[in-house]
PDB file of C-alpha atoms in Angstrom:
ATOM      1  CA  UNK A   1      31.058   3.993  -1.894  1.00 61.00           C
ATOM      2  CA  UNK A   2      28.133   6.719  -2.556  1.00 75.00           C
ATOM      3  CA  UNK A   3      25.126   4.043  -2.144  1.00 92.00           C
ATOM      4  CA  UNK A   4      22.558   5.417  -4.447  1.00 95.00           C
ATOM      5  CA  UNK A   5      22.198   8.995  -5.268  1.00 95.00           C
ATOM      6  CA  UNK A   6      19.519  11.038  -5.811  1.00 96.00           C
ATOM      7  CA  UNK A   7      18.827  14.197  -7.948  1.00 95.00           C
ATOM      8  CA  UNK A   8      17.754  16.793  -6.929  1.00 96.00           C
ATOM      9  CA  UNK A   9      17.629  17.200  -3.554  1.00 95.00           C
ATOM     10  CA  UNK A  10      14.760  19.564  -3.860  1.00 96.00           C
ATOM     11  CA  UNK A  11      12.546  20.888  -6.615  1.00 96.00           C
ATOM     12  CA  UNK A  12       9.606  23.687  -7.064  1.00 97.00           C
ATOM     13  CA  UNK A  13       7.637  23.050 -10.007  1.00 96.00           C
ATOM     14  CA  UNK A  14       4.403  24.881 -11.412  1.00 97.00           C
ATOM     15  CA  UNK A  15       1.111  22.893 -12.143  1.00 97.00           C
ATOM     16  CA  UNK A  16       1.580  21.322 -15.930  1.00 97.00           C
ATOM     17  CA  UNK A  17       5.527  21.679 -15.774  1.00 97.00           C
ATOM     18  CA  UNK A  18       7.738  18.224 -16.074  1.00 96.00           C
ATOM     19  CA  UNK A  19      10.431  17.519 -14.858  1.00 96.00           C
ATOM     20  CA  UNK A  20      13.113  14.018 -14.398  1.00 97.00           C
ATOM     21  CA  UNK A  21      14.109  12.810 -10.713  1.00 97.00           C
ATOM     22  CA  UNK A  22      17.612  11.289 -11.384  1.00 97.00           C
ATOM     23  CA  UNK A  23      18.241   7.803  -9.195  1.00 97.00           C
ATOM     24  CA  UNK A  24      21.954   6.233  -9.458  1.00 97.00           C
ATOM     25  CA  UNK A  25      23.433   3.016  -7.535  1.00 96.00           C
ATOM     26  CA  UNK A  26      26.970   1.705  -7.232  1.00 94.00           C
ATOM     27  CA  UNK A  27      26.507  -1.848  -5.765  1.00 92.00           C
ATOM     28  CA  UNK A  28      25.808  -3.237  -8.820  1.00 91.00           C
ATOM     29  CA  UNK A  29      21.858  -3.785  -7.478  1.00 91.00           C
ATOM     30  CA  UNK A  30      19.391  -5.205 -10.032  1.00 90.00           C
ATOM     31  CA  UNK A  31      16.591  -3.768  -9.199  1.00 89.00           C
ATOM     32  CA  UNK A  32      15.505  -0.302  -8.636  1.00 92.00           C
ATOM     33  CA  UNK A  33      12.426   1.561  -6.870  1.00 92.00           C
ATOM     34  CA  UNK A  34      10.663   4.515  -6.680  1.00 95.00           C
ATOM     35  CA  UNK A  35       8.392   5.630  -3.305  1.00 94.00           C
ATOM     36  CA  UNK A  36       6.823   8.514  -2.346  1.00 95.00           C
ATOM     37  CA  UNK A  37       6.269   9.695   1.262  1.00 93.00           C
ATOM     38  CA  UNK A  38       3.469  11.766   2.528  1.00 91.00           C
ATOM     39  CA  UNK A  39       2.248  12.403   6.234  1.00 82.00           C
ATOM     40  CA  UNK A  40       0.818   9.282   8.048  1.00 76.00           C
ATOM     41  CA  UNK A  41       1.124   7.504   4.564  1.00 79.00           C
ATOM     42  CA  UNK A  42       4.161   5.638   5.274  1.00 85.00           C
ATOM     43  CA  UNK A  43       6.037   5.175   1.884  1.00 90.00           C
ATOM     44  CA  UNK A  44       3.792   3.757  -1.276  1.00 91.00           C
ATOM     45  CA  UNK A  45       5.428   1.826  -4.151  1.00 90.00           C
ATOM     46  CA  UNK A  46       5.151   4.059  -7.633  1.00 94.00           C
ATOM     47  CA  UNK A  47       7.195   2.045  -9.993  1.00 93.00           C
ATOM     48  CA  UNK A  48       9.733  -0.892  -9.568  1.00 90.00           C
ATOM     49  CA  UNK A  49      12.528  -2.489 -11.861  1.00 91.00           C
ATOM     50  CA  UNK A  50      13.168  -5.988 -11.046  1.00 86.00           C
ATOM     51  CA  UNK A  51      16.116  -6.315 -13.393  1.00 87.00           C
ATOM     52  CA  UNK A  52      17.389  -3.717 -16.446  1.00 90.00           C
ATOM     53  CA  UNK A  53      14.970  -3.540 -19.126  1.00 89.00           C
ATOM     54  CA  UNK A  54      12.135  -4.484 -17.103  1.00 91.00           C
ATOM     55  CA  UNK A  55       9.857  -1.811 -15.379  1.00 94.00           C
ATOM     56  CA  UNK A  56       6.340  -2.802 -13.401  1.00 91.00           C
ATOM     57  CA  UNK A  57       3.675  -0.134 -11.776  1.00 91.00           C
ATOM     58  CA  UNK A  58       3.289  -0.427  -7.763  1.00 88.00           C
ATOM     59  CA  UNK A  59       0.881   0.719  -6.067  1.00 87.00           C
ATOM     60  CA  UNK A  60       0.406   4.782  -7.476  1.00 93.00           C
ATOM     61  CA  UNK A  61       2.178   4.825 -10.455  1.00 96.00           C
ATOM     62  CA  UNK A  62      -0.566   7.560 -12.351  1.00 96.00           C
ATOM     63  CA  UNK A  63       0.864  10.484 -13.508  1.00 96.00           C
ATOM     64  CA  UNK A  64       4.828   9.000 -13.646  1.00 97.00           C
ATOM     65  CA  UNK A  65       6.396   7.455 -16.015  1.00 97.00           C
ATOM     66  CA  UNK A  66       9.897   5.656 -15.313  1.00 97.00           C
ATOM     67  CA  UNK A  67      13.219   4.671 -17.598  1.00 97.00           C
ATOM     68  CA  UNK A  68      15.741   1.787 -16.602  1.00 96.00           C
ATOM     69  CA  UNK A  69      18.668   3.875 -18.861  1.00 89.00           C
ATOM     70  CA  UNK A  70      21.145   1.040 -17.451  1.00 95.00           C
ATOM     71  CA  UNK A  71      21.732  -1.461 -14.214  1.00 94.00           C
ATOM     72  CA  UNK A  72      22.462   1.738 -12.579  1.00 96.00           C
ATOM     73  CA  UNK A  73      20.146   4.473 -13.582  1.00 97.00           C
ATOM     74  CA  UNK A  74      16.638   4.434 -12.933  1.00 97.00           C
ATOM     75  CA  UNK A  75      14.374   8.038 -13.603  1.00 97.00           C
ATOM     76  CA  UNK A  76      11.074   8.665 -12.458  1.00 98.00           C
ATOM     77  CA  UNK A  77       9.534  11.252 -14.856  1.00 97.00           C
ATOM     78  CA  UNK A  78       6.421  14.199 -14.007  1.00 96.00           C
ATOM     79  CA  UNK A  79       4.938  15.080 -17.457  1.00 93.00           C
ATOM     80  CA  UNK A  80       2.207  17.530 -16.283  1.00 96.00           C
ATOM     81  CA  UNK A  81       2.585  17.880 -12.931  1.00 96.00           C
ATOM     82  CA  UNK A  82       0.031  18.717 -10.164  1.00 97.00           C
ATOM     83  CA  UNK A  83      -0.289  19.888  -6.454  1.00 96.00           C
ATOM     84  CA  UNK A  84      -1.137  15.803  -5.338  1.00 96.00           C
ATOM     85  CA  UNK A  85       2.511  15.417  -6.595  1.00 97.00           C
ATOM     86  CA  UNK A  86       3.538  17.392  -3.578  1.00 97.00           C
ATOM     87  CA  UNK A  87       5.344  14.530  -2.198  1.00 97.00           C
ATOM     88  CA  UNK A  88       9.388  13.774  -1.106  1.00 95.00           C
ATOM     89  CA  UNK A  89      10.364  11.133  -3.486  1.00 97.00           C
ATOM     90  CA  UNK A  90      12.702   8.471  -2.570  1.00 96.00           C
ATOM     91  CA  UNK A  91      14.850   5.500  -4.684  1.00 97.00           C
ATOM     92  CA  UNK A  92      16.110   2.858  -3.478  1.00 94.00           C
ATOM     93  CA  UNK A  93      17.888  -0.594  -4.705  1.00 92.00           C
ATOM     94  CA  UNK A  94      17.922  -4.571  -3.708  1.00 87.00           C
ATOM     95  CA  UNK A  95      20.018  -6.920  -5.011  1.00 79.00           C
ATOM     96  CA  UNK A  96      17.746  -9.074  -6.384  1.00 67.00           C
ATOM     97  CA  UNK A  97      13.953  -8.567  -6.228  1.00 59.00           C
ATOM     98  CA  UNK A  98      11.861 -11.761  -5.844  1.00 56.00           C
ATOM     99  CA  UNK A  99      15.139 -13.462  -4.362  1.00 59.00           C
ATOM    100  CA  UNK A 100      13.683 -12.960  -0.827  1.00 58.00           C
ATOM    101  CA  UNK A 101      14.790 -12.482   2.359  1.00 61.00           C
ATOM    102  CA  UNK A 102      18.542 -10.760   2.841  1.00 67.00           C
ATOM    103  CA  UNK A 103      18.778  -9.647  -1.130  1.00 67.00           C
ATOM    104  CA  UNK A 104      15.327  -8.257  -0.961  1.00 77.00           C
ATOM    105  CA  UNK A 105      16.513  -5.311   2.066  1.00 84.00           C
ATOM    106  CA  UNK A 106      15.988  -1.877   0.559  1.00 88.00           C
ATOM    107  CA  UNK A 107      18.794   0.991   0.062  1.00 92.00           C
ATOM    108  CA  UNK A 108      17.496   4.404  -0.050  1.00 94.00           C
ATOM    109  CA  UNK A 109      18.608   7.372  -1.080  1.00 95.00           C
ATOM    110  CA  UNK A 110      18.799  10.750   0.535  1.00 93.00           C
ATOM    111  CA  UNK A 111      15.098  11.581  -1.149  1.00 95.00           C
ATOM    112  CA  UNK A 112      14.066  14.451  -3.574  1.00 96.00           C
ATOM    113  CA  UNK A 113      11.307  16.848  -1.660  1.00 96.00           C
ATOM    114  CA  UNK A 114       9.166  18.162  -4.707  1.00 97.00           C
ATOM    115  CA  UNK A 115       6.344  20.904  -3.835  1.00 96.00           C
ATOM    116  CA  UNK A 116       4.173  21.648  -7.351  1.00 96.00           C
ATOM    117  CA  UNK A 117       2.560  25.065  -6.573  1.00 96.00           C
TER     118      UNK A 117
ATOM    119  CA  UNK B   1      -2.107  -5.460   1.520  1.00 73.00           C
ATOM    120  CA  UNK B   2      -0.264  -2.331   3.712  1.00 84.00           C
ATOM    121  CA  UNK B   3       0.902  -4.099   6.705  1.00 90.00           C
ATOM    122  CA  UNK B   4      -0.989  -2.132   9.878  1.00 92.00           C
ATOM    123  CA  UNK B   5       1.465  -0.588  12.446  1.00 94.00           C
ATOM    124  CA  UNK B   6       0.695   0.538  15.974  1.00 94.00           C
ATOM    125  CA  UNK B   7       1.121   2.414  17.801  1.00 95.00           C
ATOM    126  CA  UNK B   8       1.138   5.574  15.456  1.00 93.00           C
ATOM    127  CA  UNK B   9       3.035   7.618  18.019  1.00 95.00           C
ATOM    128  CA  UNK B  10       4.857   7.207  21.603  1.00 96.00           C
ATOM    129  CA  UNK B  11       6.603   9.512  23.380  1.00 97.00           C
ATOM    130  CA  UNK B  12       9.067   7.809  25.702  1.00 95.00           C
ATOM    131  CA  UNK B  13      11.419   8.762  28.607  1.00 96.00           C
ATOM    132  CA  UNK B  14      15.088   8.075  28.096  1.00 96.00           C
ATOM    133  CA  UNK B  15      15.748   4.219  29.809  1.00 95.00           C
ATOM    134  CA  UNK B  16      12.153   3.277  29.006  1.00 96.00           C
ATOM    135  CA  UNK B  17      10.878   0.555  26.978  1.00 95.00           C
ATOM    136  CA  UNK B  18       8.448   0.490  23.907  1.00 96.00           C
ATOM    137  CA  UNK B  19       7.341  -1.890  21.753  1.00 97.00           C
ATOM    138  CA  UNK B  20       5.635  -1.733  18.331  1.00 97.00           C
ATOM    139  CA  UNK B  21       4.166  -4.026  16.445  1.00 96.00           C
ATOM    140  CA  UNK B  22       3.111  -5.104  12.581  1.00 95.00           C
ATOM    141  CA  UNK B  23       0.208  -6.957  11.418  1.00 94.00           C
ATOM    142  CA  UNK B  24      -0.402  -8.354   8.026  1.00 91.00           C
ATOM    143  CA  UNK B  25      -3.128  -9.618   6.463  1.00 87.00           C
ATOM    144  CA  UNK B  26      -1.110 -12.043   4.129  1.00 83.00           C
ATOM    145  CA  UNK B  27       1.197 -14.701   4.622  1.00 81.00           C
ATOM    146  CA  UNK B  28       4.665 -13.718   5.178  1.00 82.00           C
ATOM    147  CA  UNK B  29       7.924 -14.617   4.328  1.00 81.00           C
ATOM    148  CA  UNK B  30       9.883 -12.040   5.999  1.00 85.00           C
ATOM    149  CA  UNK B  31       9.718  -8.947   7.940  1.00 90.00           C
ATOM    150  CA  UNK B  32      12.425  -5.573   7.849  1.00 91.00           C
ATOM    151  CA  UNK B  33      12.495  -3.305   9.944  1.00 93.00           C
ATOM    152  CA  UNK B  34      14.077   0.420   9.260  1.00 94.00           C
ATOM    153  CA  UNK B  35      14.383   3.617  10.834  1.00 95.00           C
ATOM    154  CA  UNK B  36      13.984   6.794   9.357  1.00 93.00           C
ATOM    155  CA  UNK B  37      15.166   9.936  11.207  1.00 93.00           C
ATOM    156  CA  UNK B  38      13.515  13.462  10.628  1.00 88.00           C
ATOM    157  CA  UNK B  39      14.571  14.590   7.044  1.00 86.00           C
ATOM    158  CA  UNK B  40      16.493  11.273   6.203  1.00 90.00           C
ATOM    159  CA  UNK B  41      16.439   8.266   4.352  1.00 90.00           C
ATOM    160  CA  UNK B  42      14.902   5.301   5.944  1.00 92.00           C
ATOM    161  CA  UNK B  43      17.754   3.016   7.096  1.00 92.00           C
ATOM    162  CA  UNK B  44      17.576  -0.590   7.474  1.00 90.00           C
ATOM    163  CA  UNK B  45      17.539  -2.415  11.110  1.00 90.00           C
ATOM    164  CA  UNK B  46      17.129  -6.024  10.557  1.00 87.00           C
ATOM    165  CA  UNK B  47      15.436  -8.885   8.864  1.00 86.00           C
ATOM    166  CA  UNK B  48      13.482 -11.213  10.698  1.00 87.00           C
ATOM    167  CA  UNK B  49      13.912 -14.478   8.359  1.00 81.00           C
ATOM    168  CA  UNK B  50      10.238 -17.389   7.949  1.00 74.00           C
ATOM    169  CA  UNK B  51      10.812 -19.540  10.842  1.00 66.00           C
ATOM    170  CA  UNK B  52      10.194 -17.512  14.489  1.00 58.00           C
ATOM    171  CA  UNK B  53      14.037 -15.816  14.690  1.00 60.00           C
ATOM    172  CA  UNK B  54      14.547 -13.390  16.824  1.00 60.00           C
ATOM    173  CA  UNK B  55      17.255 -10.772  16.013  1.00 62.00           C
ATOM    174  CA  UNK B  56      18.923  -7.871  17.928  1.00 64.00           C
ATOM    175  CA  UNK B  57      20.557  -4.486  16.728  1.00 64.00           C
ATOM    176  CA  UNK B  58      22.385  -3.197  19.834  1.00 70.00           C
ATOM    177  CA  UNK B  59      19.171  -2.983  22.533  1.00 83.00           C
ATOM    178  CA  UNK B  60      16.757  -3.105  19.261  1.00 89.00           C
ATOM    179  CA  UNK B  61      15.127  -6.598  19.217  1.00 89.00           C
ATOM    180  CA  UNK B  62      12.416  -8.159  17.200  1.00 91.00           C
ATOM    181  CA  UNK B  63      10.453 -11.472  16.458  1.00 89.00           C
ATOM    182  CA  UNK B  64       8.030 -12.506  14.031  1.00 89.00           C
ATOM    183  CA  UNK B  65       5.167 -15.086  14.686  1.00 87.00           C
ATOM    184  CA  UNK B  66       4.538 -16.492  11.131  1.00 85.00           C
ATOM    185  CA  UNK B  67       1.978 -17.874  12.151  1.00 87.00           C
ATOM    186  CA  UNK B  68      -0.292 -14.966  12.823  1.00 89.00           C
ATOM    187  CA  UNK B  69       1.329 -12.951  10.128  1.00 89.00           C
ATOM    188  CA  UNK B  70       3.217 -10.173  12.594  1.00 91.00           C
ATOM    189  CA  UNK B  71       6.375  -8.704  14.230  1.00 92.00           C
ATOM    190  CA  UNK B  72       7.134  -6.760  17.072  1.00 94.00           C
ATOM    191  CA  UNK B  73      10.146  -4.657  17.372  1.00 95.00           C
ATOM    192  CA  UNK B  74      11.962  -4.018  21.405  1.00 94.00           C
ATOM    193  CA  UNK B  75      13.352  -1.195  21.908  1.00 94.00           C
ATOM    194  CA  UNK B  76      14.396  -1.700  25.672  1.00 92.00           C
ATOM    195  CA  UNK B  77      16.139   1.196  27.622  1.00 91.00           C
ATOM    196  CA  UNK B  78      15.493   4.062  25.068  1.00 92.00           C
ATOM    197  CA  UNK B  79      18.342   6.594  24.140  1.00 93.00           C
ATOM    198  CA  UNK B  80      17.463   9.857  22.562  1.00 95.00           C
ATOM    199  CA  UNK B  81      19.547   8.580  19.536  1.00 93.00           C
ATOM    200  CA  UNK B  82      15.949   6.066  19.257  1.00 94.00           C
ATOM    201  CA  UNK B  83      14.071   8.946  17.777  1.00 96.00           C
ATOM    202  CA  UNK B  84      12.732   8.636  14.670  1.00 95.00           C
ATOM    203  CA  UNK B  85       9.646   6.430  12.816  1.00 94.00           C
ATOM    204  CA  UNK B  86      10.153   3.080  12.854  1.00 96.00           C
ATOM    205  CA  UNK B  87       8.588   0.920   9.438  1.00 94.00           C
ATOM    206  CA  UNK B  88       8.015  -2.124   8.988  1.00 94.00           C
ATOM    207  CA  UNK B  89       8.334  -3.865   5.554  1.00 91.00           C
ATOM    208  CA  UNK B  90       6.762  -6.980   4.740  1.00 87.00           C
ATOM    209  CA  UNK B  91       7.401  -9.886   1.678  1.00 82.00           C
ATOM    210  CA  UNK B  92       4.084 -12.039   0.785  1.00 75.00           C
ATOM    211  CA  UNK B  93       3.946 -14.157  -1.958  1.00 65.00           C
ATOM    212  CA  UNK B  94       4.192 -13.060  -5.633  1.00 55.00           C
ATOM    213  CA  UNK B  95       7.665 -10.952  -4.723  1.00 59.00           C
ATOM    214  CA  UNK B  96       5.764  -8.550  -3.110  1.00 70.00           C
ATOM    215  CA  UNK B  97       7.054  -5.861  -0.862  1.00 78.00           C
ATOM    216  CA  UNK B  98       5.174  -3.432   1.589  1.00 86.00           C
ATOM    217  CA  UNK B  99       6.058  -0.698   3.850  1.00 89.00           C
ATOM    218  CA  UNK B 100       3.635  -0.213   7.092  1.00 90.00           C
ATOM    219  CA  UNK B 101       2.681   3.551   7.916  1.00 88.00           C
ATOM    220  CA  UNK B 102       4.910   3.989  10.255  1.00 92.00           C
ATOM    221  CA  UNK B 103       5.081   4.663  14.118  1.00 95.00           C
ATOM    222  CA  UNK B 104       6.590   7.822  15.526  1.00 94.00           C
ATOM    223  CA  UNK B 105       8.755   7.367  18.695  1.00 96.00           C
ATOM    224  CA  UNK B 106      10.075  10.469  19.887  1.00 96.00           C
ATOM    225  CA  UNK B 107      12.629   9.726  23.065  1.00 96.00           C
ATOM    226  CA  UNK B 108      12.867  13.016  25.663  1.00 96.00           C
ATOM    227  CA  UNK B 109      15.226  13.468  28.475  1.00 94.00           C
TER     228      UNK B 109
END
């Protein structure tokens, strides 16, 4: 049982390049997230699906863009990116978003450390 | 709407005790805590349900006091395995989930 996988494990881009994080879970999870963790910022909410076909902006979600490709699959997409991006990304999956309590604790995935030179 | 975590940092002796605590500024309807170690994933601890419960993880404790909207996590008799920053996660109402800054505890010998 892999959890939820994350691809790849680390990336240099140049300012203006794109580029697609991959996120994949096995526990059959609705709902997916995206975070992104910078020093003595604890992790901040970019983009959430609560169920496939459904995608909602958190807290930074400029300069992403995000794709629910299944129950599974959930990308988080750099179109132009820039040295603020400099971040390590992480995933992660509930079971049920909005359910509360136990179905609502968080699964991460190993993280994706992106530096945008 | 970031719960606020504190301490940011302690340093702690191996057998010593720490505790850290979470503050919110909205009504809660649980707390998680998780544990990240250096270059990891965060990894979840426990869930502290509405209603004053007090779990435990091994000699990891933690309570939440709905009333004034925070949690405090134990950690009593350290081990170096402890080491690592502790968040706190918080659900308010609307479905919303947030994860605190963050508090470094680094355990030495």
């Amino acid at each position: 049982n892999a959890g939820v996988t994350q691809t790849p494990k680390f990336q240099v881009l140049k300012t203006g390049q794109s580029m697609t994080l991959q996120c994949a879970q096995d526990m059959n999870h609705n709902s997916m997230y995206w975070y992104r963790q910078d020093p003595g910022m604890g992790l901040r909410l970019i983009y959430y699906s609560a169920s496939e076909g459904t995608t909602d902006k958190g807290e930074v979600p400029n300069g992403y863009n995000v794709s629910r490709l299944n129950k599974r699959e959930f990308s988080l997409r750099l179109e132009s990116a820039a040295p603020s991006q400099t971040s390590v990304y992480f995933c992660a999956s509930t079971a049920l978003a909005g359910a509360m309590g136990t179905k609502n604790i968080q699964y991460f995935g190993a993280g994706t450390r992106l530096s945008v030179l | 709407q970031q719960p606020v975590q504190s301490p940011q940092a302690v340093i702690l002796r191996e057998g010593e005790d720490a505790v850290i605590n979470c503050s919110s500024s909205k009504a809660l309807y649980s707390v998680h805590w998780y544990r990240q170690k250096h270059g990891e994933a965060p990894v979840f601890l426990m869930i502290l349900l509405k209603g004053g419960e007090q779990k435990g993880h091994e000699k990891i404790s933690a309570s939440f006091n709905e009333k004034k909207q925070q949690s405090s996590l134990y950690l009593t008799a350290s081990q170096l395995s402890y080491s690592g920053t502790y968040f706190c996660g918080t659900e308010v109402r609307g479905n919303q989930f947030y994860f605190g800054t963050g508090t470094s505890l680094t355990v030495i010998p």
